[in-house]
Coordinates of N, CA and C in Angstrom, one line a residue:
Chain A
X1 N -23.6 43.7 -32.2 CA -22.8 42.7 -32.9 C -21.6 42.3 -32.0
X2 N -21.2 41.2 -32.3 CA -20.4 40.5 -31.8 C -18.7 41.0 -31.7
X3 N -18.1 41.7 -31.0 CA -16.5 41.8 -31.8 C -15.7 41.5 -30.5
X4 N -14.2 41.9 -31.0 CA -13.5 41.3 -30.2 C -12.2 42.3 -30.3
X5 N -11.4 43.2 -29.4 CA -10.4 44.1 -29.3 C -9.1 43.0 -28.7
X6 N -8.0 43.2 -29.5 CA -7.0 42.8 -29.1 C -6.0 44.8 -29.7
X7 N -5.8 45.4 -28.1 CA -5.2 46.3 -28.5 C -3.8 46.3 -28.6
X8 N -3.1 45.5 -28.6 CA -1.5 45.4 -28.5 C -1.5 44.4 -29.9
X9 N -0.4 44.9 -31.0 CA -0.4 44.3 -32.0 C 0.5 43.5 -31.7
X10 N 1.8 43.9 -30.8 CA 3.1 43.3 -30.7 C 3.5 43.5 -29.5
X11 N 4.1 42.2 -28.5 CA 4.4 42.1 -27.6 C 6.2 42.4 -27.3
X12 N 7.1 42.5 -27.1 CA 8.3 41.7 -26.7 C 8.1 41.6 -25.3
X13 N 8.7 40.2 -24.7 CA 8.9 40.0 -23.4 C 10.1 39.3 -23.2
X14 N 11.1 39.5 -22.1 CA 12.2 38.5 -21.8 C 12.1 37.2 -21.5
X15 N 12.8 36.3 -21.9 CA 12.2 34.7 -21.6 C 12.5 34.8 -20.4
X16 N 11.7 34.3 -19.2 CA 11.7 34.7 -18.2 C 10.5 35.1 -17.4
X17 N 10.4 35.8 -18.5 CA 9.3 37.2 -17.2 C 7.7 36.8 -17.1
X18 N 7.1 37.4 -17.0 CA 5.8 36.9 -17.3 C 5.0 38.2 -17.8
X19 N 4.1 37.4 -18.5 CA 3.0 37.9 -19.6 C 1.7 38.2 -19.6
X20 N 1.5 39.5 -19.9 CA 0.2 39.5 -20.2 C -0.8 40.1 -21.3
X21 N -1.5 39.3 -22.1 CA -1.9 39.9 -23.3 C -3.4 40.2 -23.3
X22 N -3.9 41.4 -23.7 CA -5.3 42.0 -23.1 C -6.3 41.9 -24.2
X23 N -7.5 41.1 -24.2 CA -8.5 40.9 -24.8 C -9.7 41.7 -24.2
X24 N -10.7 42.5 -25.0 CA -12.0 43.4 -25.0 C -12.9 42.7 -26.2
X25 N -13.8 42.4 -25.4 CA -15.2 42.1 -26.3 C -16.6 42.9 -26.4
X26 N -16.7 42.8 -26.9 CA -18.2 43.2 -27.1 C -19.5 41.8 -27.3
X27 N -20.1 41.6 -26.6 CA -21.6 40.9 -27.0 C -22.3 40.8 -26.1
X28 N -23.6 41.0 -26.3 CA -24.8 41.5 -25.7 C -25.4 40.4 -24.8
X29 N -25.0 39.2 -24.5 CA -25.5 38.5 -23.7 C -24.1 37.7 -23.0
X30 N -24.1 36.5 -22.4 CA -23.1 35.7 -21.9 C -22.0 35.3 -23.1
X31 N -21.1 35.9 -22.9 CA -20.0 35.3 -24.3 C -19.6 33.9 -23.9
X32 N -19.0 33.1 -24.5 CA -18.1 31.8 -24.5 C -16.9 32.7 -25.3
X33 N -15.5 32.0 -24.1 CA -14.5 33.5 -24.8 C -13.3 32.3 -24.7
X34 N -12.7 32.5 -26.0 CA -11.5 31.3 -26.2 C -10.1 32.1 -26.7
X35 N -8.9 31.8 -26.1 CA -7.9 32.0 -26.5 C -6.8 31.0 -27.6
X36 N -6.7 31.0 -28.7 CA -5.8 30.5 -29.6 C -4.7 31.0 -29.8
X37 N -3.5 29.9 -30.2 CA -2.8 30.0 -30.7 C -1.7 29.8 -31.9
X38 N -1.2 30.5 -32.3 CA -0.9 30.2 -34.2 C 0.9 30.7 -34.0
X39 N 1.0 29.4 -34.6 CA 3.1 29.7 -34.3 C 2.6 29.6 -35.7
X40 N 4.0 30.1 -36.9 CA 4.4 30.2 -38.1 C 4.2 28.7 -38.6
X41 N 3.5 28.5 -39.7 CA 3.2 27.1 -40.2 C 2.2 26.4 -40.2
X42 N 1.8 26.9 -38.4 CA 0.4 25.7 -38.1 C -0.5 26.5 -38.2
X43 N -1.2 25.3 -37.7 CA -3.0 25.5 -37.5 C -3.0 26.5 -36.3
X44 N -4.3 26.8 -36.6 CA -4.6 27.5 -34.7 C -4.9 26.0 -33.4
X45 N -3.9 26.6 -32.4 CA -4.8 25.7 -31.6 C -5.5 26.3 -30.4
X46 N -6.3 25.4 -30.1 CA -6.8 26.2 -28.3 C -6.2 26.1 -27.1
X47 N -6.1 27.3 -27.0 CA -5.0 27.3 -25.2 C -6.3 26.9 -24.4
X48 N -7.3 27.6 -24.5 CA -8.0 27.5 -22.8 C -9.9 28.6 -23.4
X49 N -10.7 27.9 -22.9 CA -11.9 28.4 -23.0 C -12.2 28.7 -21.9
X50 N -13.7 29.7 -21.7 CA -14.4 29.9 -20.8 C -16.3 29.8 -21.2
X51 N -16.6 29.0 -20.0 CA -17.8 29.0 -20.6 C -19.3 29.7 -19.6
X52 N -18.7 29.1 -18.6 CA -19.2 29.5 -17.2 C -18.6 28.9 -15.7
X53 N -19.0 29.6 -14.7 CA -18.5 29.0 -13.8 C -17.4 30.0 -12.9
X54 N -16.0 29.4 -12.7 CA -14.9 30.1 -12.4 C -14.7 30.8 -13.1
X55 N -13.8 32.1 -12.8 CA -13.8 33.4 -14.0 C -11.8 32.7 -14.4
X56 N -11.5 31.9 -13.9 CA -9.8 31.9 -13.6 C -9.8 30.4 -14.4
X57 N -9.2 30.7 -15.9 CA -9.3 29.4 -16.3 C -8.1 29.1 -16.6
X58 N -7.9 27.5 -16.5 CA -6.3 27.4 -16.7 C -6.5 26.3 -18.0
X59 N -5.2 26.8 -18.8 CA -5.2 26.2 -20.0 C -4.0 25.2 -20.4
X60 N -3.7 25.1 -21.8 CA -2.2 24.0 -22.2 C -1.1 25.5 -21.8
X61 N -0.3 24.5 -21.9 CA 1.2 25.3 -21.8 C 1.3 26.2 -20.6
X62 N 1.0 26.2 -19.5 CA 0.8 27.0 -18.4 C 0.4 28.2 -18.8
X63 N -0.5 28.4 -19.4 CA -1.4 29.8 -19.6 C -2.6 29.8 -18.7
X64 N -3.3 30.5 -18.3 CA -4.7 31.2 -17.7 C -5.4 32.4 -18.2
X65 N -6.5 32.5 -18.0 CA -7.1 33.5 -18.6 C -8.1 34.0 -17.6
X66 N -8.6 35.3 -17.3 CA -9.6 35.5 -16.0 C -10.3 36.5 -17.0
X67 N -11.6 36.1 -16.9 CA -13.4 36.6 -17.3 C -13.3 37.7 -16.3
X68 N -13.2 39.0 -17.1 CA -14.0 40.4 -16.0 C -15.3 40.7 -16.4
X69 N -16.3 40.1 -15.9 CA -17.7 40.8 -16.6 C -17.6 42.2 -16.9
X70 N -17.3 43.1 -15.3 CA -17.4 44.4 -15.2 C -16.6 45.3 -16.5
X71 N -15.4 44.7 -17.1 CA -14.5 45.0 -17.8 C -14.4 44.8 -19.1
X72 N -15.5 43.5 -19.2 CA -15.6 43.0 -20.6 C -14.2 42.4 -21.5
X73 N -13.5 41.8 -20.2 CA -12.2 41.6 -20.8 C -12.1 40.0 -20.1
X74 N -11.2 39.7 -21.4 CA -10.7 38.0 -20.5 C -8.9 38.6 -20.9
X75 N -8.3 38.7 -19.9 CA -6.8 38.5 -20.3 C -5.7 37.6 -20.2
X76 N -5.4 37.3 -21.1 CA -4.0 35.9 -21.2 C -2.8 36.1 -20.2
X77 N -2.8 35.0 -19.5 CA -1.6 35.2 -18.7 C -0.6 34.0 -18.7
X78 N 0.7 34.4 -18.5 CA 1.1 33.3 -18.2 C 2.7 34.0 -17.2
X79 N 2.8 33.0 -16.1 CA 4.0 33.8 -15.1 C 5.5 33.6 -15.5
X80 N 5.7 32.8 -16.6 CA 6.8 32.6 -16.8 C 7.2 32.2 -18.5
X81 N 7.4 32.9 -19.3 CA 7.4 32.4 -20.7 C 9.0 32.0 -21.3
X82 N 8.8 30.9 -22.5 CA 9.5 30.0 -22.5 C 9.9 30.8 -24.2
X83 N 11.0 30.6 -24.7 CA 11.0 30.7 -25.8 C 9.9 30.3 -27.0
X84 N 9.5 29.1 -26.8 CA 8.5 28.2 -27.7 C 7.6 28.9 -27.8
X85 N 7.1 30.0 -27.0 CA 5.8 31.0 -26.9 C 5.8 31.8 -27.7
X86 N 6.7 32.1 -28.6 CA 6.7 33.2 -29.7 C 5.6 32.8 -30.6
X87 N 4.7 33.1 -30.8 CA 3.6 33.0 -31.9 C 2.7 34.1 -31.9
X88 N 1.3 33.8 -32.8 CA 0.9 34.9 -32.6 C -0.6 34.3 -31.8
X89 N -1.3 35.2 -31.0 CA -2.2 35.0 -30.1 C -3.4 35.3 -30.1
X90 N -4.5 34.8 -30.5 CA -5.9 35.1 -30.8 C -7.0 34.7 -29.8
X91 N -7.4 36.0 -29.0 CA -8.6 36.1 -28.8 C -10.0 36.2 -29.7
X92 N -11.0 35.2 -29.0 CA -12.2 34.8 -29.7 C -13.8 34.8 -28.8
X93 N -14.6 35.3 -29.1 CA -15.9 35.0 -28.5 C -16.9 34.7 -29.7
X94 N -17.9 33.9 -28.7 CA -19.3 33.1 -29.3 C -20.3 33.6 -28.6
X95 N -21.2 32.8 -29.3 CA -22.5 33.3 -28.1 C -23.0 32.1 -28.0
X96 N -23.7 31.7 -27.0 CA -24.5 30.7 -26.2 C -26.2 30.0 -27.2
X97 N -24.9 29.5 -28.7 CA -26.0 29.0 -29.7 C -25.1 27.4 -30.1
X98 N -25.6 26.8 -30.3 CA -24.5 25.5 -30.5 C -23.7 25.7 -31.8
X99 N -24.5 26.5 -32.3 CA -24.2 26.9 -34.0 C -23.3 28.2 -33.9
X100 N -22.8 28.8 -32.8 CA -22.4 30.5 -33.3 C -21.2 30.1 -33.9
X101 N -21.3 30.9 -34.8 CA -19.7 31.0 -35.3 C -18.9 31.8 -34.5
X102 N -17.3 31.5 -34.5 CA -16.9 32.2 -33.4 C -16.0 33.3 -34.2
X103 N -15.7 34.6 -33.5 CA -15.2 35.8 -33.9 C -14.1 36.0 -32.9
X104 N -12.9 36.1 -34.0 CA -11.4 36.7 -33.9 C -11.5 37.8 -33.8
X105 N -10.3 38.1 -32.5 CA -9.6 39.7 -32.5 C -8.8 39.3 -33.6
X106 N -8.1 40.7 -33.8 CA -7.1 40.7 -34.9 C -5.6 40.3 -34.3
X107 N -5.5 39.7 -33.1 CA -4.3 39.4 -32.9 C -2.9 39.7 -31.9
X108 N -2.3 38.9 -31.5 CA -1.2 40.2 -30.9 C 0.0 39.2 -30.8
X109 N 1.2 39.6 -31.7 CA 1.9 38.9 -32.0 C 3.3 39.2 -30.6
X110 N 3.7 37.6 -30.4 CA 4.3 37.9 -28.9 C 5.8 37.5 -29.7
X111 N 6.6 38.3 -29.0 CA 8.7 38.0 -29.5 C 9.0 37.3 -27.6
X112 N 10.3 36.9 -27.9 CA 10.8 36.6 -26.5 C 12.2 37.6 -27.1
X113 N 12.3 37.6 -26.0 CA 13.4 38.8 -26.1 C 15.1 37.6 -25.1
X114 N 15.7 36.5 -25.4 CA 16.6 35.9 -24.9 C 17.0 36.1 -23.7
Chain B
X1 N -7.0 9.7 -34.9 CA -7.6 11.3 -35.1 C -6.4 11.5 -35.9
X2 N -6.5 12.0 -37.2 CA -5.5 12.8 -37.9 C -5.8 14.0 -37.9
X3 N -6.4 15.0 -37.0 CA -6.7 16.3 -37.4 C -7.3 16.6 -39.1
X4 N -7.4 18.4 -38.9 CA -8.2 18.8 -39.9 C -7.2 18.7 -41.1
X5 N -7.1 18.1 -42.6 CA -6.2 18.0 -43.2 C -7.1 19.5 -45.0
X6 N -6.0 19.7 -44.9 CA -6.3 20.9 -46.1 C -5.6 20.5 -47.4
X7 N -5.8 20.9 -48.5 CA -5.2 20.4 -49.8 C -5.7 21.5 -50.9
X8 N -4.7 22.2 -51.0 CA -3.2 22.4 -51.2 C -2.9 22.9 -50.0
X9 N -1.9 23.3 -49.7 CA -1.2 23.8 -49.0 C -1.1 25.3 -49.2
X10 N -0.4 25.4 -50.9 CA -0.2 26.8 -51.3 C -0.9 26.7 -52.9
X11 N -1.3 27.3 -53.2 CA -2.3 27.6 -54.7 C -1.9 28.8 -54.9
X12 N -1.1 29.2 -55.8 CA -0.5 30.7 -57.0 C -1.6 30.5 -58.3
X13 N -2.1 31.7 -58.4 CA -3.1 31.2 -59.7 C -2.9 32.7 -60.2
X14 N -3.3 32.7 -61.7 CA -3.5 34.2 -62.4 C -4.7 34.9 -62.0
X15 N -5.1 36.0 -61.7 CA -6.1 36.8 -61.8 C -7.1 36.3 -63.0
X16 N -8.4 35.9 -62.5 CA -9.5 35.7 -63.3 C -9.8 34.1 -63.4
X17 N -8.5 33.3 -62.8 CA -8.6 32.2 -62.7 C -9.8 31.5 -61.5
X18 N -10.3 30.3 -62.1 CA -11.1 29.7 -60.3 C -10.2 28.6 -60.0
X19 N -9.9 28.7 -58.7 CA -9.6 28.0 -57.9 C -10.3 26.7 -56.6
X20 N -10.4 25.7 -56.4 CA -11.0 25.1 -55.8 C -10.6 24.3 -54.3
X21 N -10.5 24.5 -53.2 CA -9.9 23.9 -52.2 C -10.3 22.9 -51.8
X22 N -9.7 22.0 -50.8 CA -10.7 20.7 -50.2 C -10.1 21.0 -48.5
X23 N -11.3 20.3 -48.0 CA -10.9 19.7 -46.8 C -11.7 19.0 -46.0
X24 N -10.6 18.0 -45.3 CA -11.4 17.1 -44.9 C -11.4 17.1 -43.2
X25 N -12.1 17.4 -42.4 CA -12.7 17.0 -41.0 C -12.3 16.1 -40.5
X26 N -12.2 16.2 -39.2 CA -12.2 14.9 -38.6 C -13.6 14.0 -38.4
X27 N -13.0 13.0 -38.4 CA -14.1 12.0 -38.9 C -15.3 12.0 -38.4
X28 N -15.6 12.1 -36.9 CA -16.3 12.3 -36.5 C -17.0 13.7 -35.9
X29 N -16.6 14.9 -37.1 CA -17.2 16.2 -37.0 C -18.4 16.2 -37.5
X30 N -19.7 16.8 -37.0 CA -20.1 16.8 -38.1 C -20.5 18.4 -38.5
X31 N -19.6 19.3 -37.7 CA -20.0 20.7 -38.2 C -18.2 20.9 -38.6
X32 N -18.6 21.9 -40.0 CA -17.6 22.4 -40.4 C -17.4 23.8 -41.0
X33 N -16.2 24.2 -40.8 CA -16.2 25.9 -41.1 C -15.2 26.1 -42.0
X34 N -15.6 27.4 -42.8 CA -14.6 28.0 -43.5 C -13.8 29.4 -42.8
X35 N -13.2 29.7 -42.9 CA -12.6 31.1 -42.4 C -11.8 31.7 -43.7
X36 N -11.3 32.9 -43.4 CA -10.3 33.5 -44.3 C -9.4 34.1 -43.3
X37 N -7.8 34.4 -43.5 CA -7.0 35.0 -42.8 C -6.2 35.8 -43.7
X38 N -6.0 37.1 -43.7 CA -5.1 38.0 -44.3 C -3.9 38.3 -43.0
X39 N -2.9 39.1 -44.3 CA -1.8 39.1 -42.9 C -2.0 40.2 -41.6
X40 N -2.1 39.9 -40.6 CA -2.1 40.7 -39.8 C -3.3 40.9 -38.9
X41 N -4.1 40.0 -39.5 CA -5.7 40.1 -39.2 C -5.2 38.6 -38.5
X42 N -6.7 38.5 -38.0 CA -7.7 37.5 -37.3 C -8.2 36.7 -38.0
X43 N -8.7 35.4 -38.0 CA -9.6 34.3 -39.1 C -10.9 35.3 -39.1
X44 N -11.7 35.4 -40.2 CA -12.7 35.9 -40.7 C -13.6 35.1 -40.7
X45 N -14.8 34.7 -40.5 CA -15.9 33.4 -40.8 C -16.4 34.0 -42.4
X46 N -16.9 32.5 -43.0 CA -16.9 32.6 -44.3 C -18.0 31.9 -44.3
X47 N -18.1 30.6 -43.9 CA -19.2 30.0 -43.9 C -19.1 28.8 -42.8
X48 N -20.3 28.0 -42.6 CA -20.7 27.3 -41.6 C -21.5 25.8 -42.2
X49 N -21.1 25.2 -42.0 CA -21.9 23.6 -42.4 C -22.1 22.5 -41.2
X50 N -23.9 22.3 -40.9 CA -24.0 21.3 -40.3 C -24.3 19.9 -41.0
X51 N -23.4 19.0 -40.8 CA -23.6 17.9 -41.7 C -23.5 18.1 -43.3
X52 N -24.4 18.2 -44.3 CA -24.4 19.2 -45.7 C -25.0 19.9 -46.2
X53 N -25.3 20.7 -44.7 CA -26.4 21.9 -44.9 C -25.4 22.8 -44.8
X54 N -25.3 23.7 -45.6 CA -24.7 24.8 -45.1 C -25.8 25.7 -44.6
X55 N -25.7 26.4 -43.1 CA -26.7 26.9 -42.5 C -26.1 28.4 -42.4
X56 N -25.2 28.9 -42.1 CA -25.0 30.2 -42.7 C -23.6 30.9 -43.3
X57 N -23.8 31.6 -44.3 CA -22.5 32.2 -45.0 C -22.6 34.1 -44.5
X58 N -21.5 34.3 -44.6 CA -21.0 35.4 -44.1 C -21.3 36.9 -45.5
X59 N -21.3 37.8 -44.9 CA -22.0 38.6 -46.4 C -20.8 39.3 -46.7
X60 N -19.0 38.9 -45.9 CA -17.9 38.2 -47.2 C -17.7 37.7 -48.3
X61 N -18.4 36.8 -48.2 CA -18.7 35.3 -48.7 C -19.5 36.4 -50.4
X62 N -18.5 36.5 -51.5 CA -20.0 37.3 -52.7 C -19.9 35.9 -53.4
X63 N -20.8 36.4 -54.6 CA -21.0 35.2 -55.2 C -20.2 34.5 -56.3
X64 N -18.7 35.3 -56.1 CA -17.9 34.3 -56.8 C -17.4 33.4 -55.8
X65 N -18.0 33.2 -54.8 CA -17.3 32.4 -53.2 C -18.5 31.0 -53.5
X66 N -18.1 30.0 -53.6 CA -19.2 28.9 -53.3 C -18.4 27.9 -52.2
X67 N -19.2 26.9 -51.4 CA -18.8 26.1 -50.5 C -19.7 24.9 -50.8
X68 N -19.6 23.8 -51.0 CA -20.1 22.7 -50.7 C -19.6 21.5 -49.8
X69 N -20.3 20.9 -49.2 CA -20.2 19.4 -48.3 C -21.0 17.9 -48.9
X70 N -20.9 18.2 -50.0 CA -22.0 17.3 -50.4 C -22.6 15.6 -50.1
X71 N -21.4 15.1 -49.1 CA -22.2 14.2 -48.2 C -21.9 14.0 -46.8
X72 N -21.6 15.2 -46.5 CA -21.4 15.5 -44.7 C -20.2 15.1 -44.3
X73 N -19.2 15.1 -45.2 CA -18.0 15.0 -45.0 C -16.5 16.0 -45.3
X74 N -16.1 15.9 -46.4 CA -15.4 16.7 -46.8 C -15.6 17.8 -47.6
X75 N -15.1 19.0 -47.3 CA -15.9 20.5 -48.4 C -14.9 20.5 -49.2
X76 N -15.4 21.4 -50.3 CA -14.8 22.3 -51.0 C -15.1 23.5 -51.3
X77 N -13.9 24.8 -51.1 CA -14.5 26.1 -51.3 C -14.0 26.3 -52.6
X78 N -14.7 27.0 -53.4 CA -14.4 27.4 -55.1 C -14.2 28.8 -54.8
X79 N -13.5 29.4 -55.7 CA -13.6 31.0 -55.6 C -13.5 30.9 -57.7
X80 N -14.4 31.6 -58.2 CA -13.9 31.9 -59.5 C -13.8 33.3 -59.6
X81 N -13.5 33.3 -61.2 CA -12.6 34.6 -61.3 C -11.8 35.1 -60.3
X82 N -11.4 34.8 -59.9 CA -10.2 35.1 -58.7 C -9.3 36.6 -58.9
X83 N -9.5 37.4 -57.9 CA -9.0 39.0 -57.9 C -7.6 39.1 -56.8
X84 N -7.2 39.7 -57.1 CA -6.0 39.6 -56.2 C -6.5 39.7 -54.9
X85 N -7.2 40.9 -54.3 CA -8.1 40.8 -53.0 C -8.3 39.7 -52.1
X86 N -8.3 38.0 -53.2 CA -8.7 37.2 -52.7 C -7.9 36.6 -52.0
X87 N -6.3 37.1 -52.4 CA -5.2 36.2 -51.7 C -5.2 36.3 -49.7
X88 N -5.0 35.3 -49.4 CA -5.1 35.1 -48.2 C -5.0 33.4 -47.6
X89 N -5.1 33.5 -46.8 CA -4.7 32.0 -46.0 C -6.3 31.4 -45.4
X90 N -7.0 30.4 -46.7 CA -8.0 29.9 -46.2 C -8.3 28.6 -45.3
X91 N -8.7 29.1 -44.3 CA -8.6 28.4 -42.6 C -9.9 26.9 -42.8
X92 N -9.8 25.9 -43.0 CA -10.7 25.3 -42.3 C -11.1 24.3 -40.7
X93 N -11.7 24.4 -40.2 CA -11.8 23.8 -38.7 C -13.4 23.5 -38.9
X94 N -13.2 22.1 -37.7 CA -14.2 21.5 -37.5 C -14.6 21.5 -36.1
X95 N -15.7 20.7 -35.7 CA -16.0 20.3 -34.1 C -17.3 19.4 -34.2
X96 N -17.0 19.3 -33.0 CA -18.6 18.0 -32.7 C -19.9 19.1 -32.7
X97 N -20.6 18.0 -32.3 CA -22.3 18.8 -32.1 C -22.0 19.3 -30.5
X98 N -21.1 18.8 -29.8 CA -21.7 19.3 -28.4 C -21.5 20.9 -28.3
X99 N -22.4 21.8 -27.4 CA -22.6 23.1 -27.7 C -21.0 23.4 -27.6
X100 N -20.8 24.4 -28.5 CA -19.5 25.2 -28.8 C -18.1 24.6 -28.1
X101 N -18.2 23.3 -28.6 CA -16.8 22.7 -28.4 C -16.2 23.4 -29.3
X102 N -15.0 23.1 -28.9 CA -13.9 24.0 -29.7 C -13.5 23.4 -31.3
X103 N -12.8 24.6 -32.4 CA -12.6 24.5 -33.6 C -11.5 24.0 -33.6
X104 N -11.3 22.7 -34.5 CA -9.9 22.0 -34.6 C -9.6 22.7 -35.8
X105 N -8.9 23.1 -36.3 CA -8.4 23.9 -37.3 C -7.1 22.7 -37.8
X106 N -7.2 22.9 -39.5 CA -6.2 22.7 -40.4 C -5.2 23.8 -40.5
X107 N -4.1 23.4 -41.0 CA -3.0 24.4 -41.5 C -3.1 25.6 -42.6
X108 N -4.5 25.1 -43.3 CA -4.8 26.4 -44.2 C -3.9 26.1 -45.1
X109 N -4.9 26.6 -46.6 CA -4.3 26.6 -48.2 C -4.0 28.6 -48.5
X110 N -2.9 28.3 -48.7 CA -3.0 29.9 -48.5 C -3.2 29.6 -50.2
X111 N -3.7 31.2 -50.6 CA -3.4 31.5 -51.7 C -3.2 32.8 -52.3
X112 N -2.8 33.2 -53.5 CA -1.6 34.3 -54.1 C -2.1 34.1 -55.4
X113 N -2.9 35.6 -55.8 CA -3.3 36.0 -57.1 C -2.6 36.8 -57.5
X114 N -2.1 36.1 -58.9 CA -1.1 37.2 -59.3 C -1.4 38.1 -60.6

């Protein structure tokens, strides 16, 4: 079955610094692996997908994400975070059906530290 | 494109009461999804609709949970008798047919059984 490990519930980082938030999947064939994100109020949006191809994907807001097969990890990066980044951050994988529904980690909520 | 639009916003209902949501897609979606979000968690899948088929529900989803699309446009999820359990933040998002384009997500109707 399909899941998705986000082990860090909560981040702080200094505005400034740079970031990294660590996504573990599980699924048994080629995943499609997407990072979202959800500030207080809104919708989710999409930072950045992967589907095939380059493992090094670059997304909105100067984010990237890199596909480890070996690792079973895609992790969120970004080298420099802005205040605006405080939300919370959802990793997701699918499977290679036009129809899959896609499956949320549980999350990892990021603070900037001023 | 006005995005995915949701209605209500917020729904407070008594225990035992049914409650009914809408939402409407972007126009040119023709798959659409339900989710559920509690605090702290991840969107849950709830159900799945191509056009006004609903093609699969989640075994979340009991049978006081209904969804309809009934002309391949805008849903409605019903919950009756409503349990406190139920309260949470119901997610809807859409996408095109092309394989696993990404979910445009609404702001979500949260709701609160009291």
């Amino acid at each position: 079955a399909q899941s998705v490990t986000q082990p860090d519930i909560h981040i702080t980082v200094s505005e400034g610094a740079s970031l990294e938030l660590r996504c573990n999947y599980s699924y048994g064939a080629t995943p499609y692996l997407f990072w979202y994100v959800q500030s207080p109020g809104q919708g989710l949006q999409l930072l950045l997908k992967y589907f095939s191809g380059d493992t090094l994907v670059q997304g909105i807001k100067g984010f990237e994400a890199e596909f480890k097969r070996s690792q079973s990890s895609f992790n969120l990066r970004k080298p420099s975070v802005h205040w605006s980044d405080a939300a919370e951050y959802f990793c997701a994988v699918s499977g290679y059906s036009s129809a899959s529904k896609i499956i949320f980690g549980s999350g990892t909520r990021l603070s900037i530290r001023p | 494109d006005t995005g995915v639009s949701q209605d209500p916003r917020h729904k407070i209902t008594k225990r035992g009461q049914n409650v009914t949501f809408r939402c409407d897609p972007i126009s040119e979606h023709n798959r659409l999804y339900w989710y559920r979000q509690t605090l702290g968690q991840g969107p849950e899948f709830l159900t799945y609709f191509q056009n006004e088929a609903q093609l699969e529900k989640s075994r979340l989803l009991s049978d006081r949970f209904s969804a309809e699309r009934p002309k391949g446009s805008f849903s409605t999820l019903e919950i009756q008798r409503t349990e406190q359990g139920d309260s949470a933040m119901y997610l809807c998002a859409s996408s095109s047919d092309v394989d696993n384009s990404p979910l445009h997500f609404g702001n979500g109707t949260r709701l609160t059984v009291t």
